[in-house]
Amino acid sequence: MIVRKSKAELEAMREGGEITAACLKMLARNVRPGVTTADLDQLAEEFIYDHGGKPEFKGYQGFPASICASPNAMIVHGIPGSYRLKDGDVISLDVGVRYEGFVTDSATTVAVGEISQDADGLLRTTRKCLSAAAEQMRAGNHLGDIGHAIQSVAEARGYGVVRDLVSHGVGRKMHEDPQIPNYGEPGSGPRLQPGMVFAIEPMITLGSYEIDLDERDGWSIYTADRSLAAHYEHTVAVTENGPLIITGSGVPGA
Ligand code: MG
Ligand code: MG
């Protein structure tokens, strides 16, 4: 069942979304060669608590950290640790904040120093995927329109759209119904209605869309062919006045 949020609930989510957005902006400012992903995690955790939120990822199904940090061919769910960022990396940073009982979920992919043209093209296109998908968050549209928008933008460039991980409803729980594939048929699925809030998160690759779980930590997910991946995410509401990007203020590049 897709839980719709009231105007008051959306307002609470909007306030929480500002913390999430500001946290990602702060993290992006701190991305540079030599910084470890554990450093970024610590900065995020302090920032979230300082702003009255709670890091939703910490302890989620046993996840040990406050952010996910996933460099290069790692798509998502990277555990922050001793990995030291280096010039030419791209790093997906994913943050979930609980505030006033509601979760907001957002991610960005940041270039470390100078990156290749291929990498830059992938990041640009994945941002376009996210904005095209958010644009579909209108009452009367269908759920399938969201994935279709992502797939159209990515595949026009020959990129892979990860199929085994999805966008999702978000609210009192981080993962609510529906699960939203990042590909699909226009006009398919339920109609969107005001109050629906989804975390839309295209995961796009330079190669194949097949994925590979790192059995050593049980979390990190890579592209199976180890091609470069990018991941952006916003929490977006359907409102009577069109799409409302709840985690939109100040997230770099998204
Ligand atoms: Mg996320
Ligand atoms: Mg998410």
CSV table of C-alpha atoms and ligand atoms in Angstrom, one decimal:
chain,number,residue,atom,x,y,z
A,1,MET,CA,0.0,0.0,0.0
A,2,ILE,CA,1.3,3.4,-0.9
A,3,VAL,CA,1.0,5.7,2.2
A,4,ARG,CA,0.1,9.3,1.3
A,5,LYS,CA,1.4,12.1,3.5
A,6,SER,CA,-0.7,15.0,4.8
A,7,LYS,CA,0.4,18.6,4.2
A,8,ALA,CA,1.6,18.7,7.8
A,9,GLU,CA,3.6,15.5,7.3
A,10,LEU,CA,5.1,16.9,4.1
A,11,GLU,CA,6.1,20.0,6.0
A,12,ALA,CA,8.0,17.9,8.5
A,13,MET,CA,9.6,16.0,5.7
A,14,ARG,CA,10.6,19.2,4.0
A,15,GLU,CA,12.4,20.4,7.2
A,16,GLY,CA,14.2,17.0,7.5
A,17,GLY,CA,15.0,17.2,3.8
A,18,GLU,CA,16.8,20.5,4.4
A,19,ILE,CA,19.1,18.7,6.9
A,20,THR,CA,19.8,15.9,4.5
A,21,ALA,CA,20.5,18.3,1.6
A,22,ALA,CA,22.8,20.5,3.8
A,23,CYS,CA,24.6,17.4,5.0
A,24,LEU,CA,25.4,16.2,1.5
A,25,LYS,CA,26.5,19.7,0.5
A,26,MET,CA,28.8,19.8,3.5
A,27,LEU,CA,30.2,16.3,2.5
A,28,ALA,CA,30.8,17.4,-1.1
A,29,ARG,CA,32.8,20.4,0.2
A,30,ASN,CA,35.0,18.0,2.1
A,31,VAL,CA,35.7,15.5,-0.7
A,32,ARG,CA,39.3,15.8,-1.8
A,33,PRO,CA,42.3,13.4,-2.4
A,34,GLY,CA,43.5,12.0,0.9
A,35,VAL,CA,40.3,12.1,2.8
A,36,THR,CA,39.0,8.7,4.0
A,37,THR,CA,35.4,7.6,3.7
A,38,ALA,CA,35.4,7.1,7.5
A,39,ASP,CA,36.3,10.8,7.8
A,40,LEU,CA,33.3,11.7,5.8
A,41,ASP,CA,31.1,9.4,7.8
A,42,GLN,CA,32.1,11.1,11.0
A,43,LEU,CA,31.5,14.5,9.6
A,44,ALA,CA,28.0,13.5,8.5
A,45,GLU,CA,27.1,11.9,11.8
A,46,GLU,CA,28.1,15.0,13.8
A,47,PHE,CA,26.3,17.2,11.3
A,48,ILE,CA,23.1,15.3,11.5
A,49,TYR,CA,22.9,15.2,15.3
A,50,ASP,CA,23.9,18.9,15.5
A,51,HIS,CA,20.9,19.7,13.3
A,52,GLY,CA,18.4,17.7,15.4
A,53,GLY,CA,18.2,14.7,13.2
A,54,LYS,CA,19.2,11.1,13.5
A,55,PRO,CA,21.3,9.1,11.0
A,56,GLU,CA,18.8,6.5,9.8
A,57,PHE,CA,21.3,4.2,8.2
A,58,LYS,CA,23.2,3.5,11.4
A,59,GLY,CA,22.0,0.2,12.7
A,60,TYR,CA,19.6,-0.3,9.7
A,61,GLN,CA,19.6,-4.1,9.3
A,62,GLY,CA,23.0,-3.9,11.1
A,63,PHE,CA,24.6,-1.3,8.8
A,64,PRO,CA,27.5,0.0,10.9
A,65,ALA,CA,27.7,3.7,9.7
A,66,SER,CA,25.8,6.9,9.2
A,67,ILE,CA,26.3,7.2,5.4
A,68,CYS,CA,27.0,4.9,2.5
A,69,ALA,CA,30.2,5.8,0.6
A,70,SER,CA,30.7,3.9,-2.7
A,71,PRO,CA,33.7,4.8,-4.9
A,72,ASN,CA,34.1,4.1,-8.6
A,73,ALA,CA,32.8,0.6,-9.6
A,74,MET,CA,31.0,0.3,-6.3
A,75,ILE,CA,27.4,1.4,-7.0
A,76,VAL,CA,25.8,1.7,-3.5
A,77,HIS,CA,25.9,0.5,0.1
A,78,GLY,CA,29.6,1.0,0.7
A,79,ILE,CA,30.7,0.9,4.3
A,80,PRO,CA,32.8,3.9,5.2
A,81,GLY,CA,36.3,2.9,6.3
A,82,SER,CA,40.0,3.3,5.5
A,83,TYR,CA,39.5,3.9,1.8
A,84,ARG,CA,41.4,7.1,0.9
A,85,LEU,CA,40.0,9.2,-1.9
A,86,LYS,CA,42.3,9.8,-4.8
A,87,ASP,CA,42.4,12.2,-7.7
A,88,GLY,CA,40.2,10.8,-10.5
A,89,ASP,CA,37.8,8.9,-8.3
A,90,VAL,CA,34.0,9.4,-8.3
A,91,ILE,CA,32.3,8.7,-5.0
A,92,SER,CA,28.6,8.1,-4.3
A,93,LEU,CA,27.6,9.5,-0.9
A,94,ASP,CA,24.2,8.5,0.4
A,95,VAL,CA,22.5,10.0,3.5
A,96,GLY,CA,19.3,9.2,5.3
A,97,VAL,CA,18.0,11.4,8.1
A,98,ARG,CA,15.2,10.8,10.5
A,99,TYR,CA,13.5,14.0,11.7
A,100,GLU,CA,10.2,14.5,13.4
A,101,GLY,CA,9.4,10.8,12.8
A,102,PHE,CA,10.1,10.9,9.0
A,103,VAL,CA,13.0,9.8,6.9
A,104,THR,CA,14.4,11.7,4.0
A,105,ASP,CA,16.9,9.9,1.7
A,106,SER,CA,19.3,11.6,-0.8
A,107,ALA,CA,22.5,10.8,-2.6
A,108,THR,CA,25.0,12.5,-4.8
A,109,THR,CA,28.1,11.4,-6.7
A,110,VAL,CA,31.1,13.7,-6.4
A,111,ALA,CA,34.2,14.0,-8.5
A,112,VAL,CA,37.5,13.8,-6.6
A,113,GLY,CA,39.9,16.2,-8.3
A,114,GLU,CA,40.1,15.9,-12.0
A,115,ILE,CA,38.0,13.0,-13.5
A,116,SER,CA,38.0,11.5,-17.0
A,117,GLN,CA,35.6,12.7,-19.7
A,118,ASP,CA,33.8,9.4,-19.6
A,119,ALA,CA,33.3,9.7,-15.9
A,120,ASP,CA,32.1,13.3,-16.3
A,121,GLY,CA,29.6,12.2,-19.0
A,122,LEU,CA,28.3,9.5,-16.7
A,123,LEU,CA,27.7,11.9,-13.8
A,124,ARG,CA,26.0,14.5,-16.0
A,125,THR,CA,23.7,11.9,-17.6
A,126,THR,CA,22.8,10.4,-14.2
A,127,ARG,CA,21.8,13.8,-12.9
A,128,LYS,CA,19.7,14.3,-16.0
A,129,CYS,CA,18.0,10.9,-15.3
A,130,LEU,CA,17.1,12.1,-11.8
A,131,SER,CA,15.7,15.4,-13.0
A,132,ALA,CA,13.7,13.8,-15.8
A,133,ALA,CA,12.3,11.3,-13.3
A,134,ALA,CA,11.4,14.0,-10.7
A,135,GLU,CA,9.6,15.9,-13.5
A,136,GLN,CA,7.3,12.9,-13.8
A,137,MET,CA,6.1,13.2,-10.1
A,138,ARG,CA,2.8,14.7,-11.1
A,139,ALA,CA,-0.7,13.7,-10.1
A,140,GLY,CA,-2.3,11.6,-12.8
A,141,ASN,CA,1.0,10.3,-14.2
A,142,HIS,CA,1.7,6.6,-13.8
A,143,LEU,CA,4.4,4.9,-11.7
A,144,GLY,CA,6.0,3.4,-14.8
A,145,ASP,CA,6.6,7.0,-16.2
A,146,ILE,CA,9.3,7.5,-13.6
A,147,GLY,CA,11.4,4.5,-14.6
A,148,HIS,CA,10.8,5.1,-18.2
A,149,ALA,CA,12.2,8.7,-17.9
A,150,ILE,CA,15.4,7.3,-16.3
A,151,GLN,CA,15.8,4.5,-18.8
A,152,SER,CA,15.2,6.8,-21.9
A,153,VAL,CA,17.9,9.3,-20.8
A,154,ALA,CA,20.5,6.7,-19.9
A,155,GLU,CA,20.0,4.3,-22.7
A,156,ALA,CA,20.1,7.1,-25.3
A,157,ARG,CA,23.8,7.5,-24.2
A,158,GLY,CA,24.4,3.7,-24.3
A,159,TYR,CA,24.7,3.5,-20.5
A,160,GLY,CA,23.5,0.6,-18.3
A,161,VAL,CA,20.5,1.1,-15.9
A,162,VAL,CA,20.9,-1.1,-12.8
A,163,ARG,CA,17.8,-3.3,-12.6
A,164,ASP,CA,18.3,-5.2,-9.4
A,165,LEU,CA,18.1,-2.2,-7.1
A,166,VAL,CA,15.1,0.2,-7.1
A,167,SER,CA,13.8,3.6,-6.2
A,168,HIS,CA,11.2,3.4,-3.3
A,169,GLY,CA,8.5,5.0,-1.2
A,170,VAL,CA,9.8,6.8,1.8
A,171,GLY,CA,8.2,8.3,4.9
A,172,ARG,CA,7.9,6.9,8.5
A,173,LYS,CA,10.0,4.1,7.2
A,174,MET,CA,13.0,4.4,5.0
A,175,HIS,CA,11.7,1.8,2.6
A,176,GLU,CA,8.0,1.9,2.0
A,177,ASP,CA,5.8,0.8,-0.9
A,178,PRO,CA,6.1,1.0,-3.8
A,179,GLN,CA,9.3,-0.4,-5.2
A,180,ILE,CA,10.0,1.6,-8.4
A,181,PRO,CA,12.3,0.0,-11.0
A,182,ASN,CA,14.5,2.6,-12.7
A,183,TYR,CA,13.3,1.4,-16.1
A,184,GLY,CA,9.8,0.7,-17.4
A,185,GLU,CA,6.8,1.3,-19.6
A,186,PRO,CA,5.2,4.7,-19.8
A,187,GLY,CA,1.5,4.6,-18.7
A,188,SER,CA,2.0,1.4,-16.6
A,189,GLY,CA,1.3,0.9,-12.9
A,190,PRO,CA,-0.8,2.9,-10.4
A,191,ARG,CA,-1.6,6.6,-10.9
A,192,LEU,CA,0.4,9.1,-8.9
A,193,GLN,CA,-1.6,11.1,-6.3
A,194,PRO,CA,-0.8,14.1,-4.1
A,195,GLY,CA,1.0,13.1,-0.9
A,196,MET,CA,3.0,10.3,-2.4
A,197,VAL,CA,6.7,10.6,-1.6
A,198,PHE,CA,9.3,8.6,-3.3
A,199,ALA,CA,13.1,8.4,-3.0
A,200,ILE,CA,14.1,8.3,-6.7
A,201,GLU,CA,17.6,7.0,-7.2
A,202,PRO,CA,18.9,6.1,-10.6
A,203,MET,CA,22.0,4.0,-10.6
A,204,ILE,CA,23.7,4.2,-14.0
A,205,THR,CA,26.8,2.4,-15.3
A,206,LEU,CA,29.3,2.9,-18.1
A,207,GLY,CA,29.0,-0.8,-18.9
A,208,SER,CA,26.6,-3.7,-18.0
A,209,TYR,CA,23.8,-3.3,-15.5
A,210,GLU,CA,24.6,-6.6,-13.8
A,211,ILE,CA,25.6,-6.3,-10.2
A,212,ASP,CA,27.7,-8.1,-7.8
A,213,LEU,CA,27.5,-8.2,-3.9
A,214,ASP,CA,30.8,-8.2,-2.0
A,215,GLU,CA,30.4,-11.4,0.1
A,216,ARG,CA,33.2,-10.2,2.4
A,217,ASP,CA,31.2,-7.4,4.0
A,218,GLY,CA,27.7,-8.4,2.9
A,219,TRP,CA,26.9,-4.8,1.8
A,220,SER,CA,29.0,-3.3,-0.9
A,221,ILE,CA,27.4,-3.7,-4.4
A,222,TYR,CA,29.6,-3.3,-7.5
A,223,THR,CA,29.0,-3.4,-11.2
A,224,ALA,CA,29.6,-7.1,-12.2
A,225,ASP,CA,32.0,-5.9,-15.0
A,226,ARG,CA,33.6,-3.3,-12.7
A,227,SER,CA,32.6,-0.5,-15.0
A,228,LEU,CA,32.2,2.9,-13.4
A,229,ALA,CA,28.8,3.7,-11.7
A,230,ALA,CA,27.0,6.9,-10.7
A,231,HIS,CA,24.1,7.3,-8.3
A,232,TYR,CA,22.0,10.3,-7.4
A,233,GLU,CA,18.9,10.4,-5.3
A,234,HIS,CA,16.3,12.8,-4.2
A,235,THR,CA,13.2,12.5,-1.9
A,236,VAL,CA,10.4,13.9,-4.1
A,237,ALA,CA,6.7,14.5,-3.3
A,238,VAL,CA,3.7,14.6,-5.6
A,239,THR,CA,1.8,17.8,-4.8
A,240,GLU,CA,-1.2,19.6,-6.3
A,241,ASN,CA,1.3,22.1,-7.6
A,242,GLY,CA,3.6,19.5,-9.2
A,243,PRO,CA,6.8,17.8,-8.0
A,244,LEU,CA,8.3,19.0,-4.7
A,245,ILE,CA,12.0,18.0,-4.4
A,246,ILE,CA,12.2,17.6,-0.6
A,247,THR,CA,16.0,17.2,-0.5
A,248,GLY,CA,16.6,19.8,-3.2
A,249,SER,CA,18.0,22.8,-1.5
A,250,GLY,CA,21.7,23.0,-2.2
A,251,VAL,CA,22.5,19.4,-3.2
A,252,PRO,CA,25.5,19.8,-5.5
A,253,GLY,CA,24.7,19.0,-9.1
A,254,ALA,CA,21.3,17.4,-8.6
B,1,MG,MG,19.7,6.7,-0.2
B,2,MG,MG,17.0,5.3,-1.1
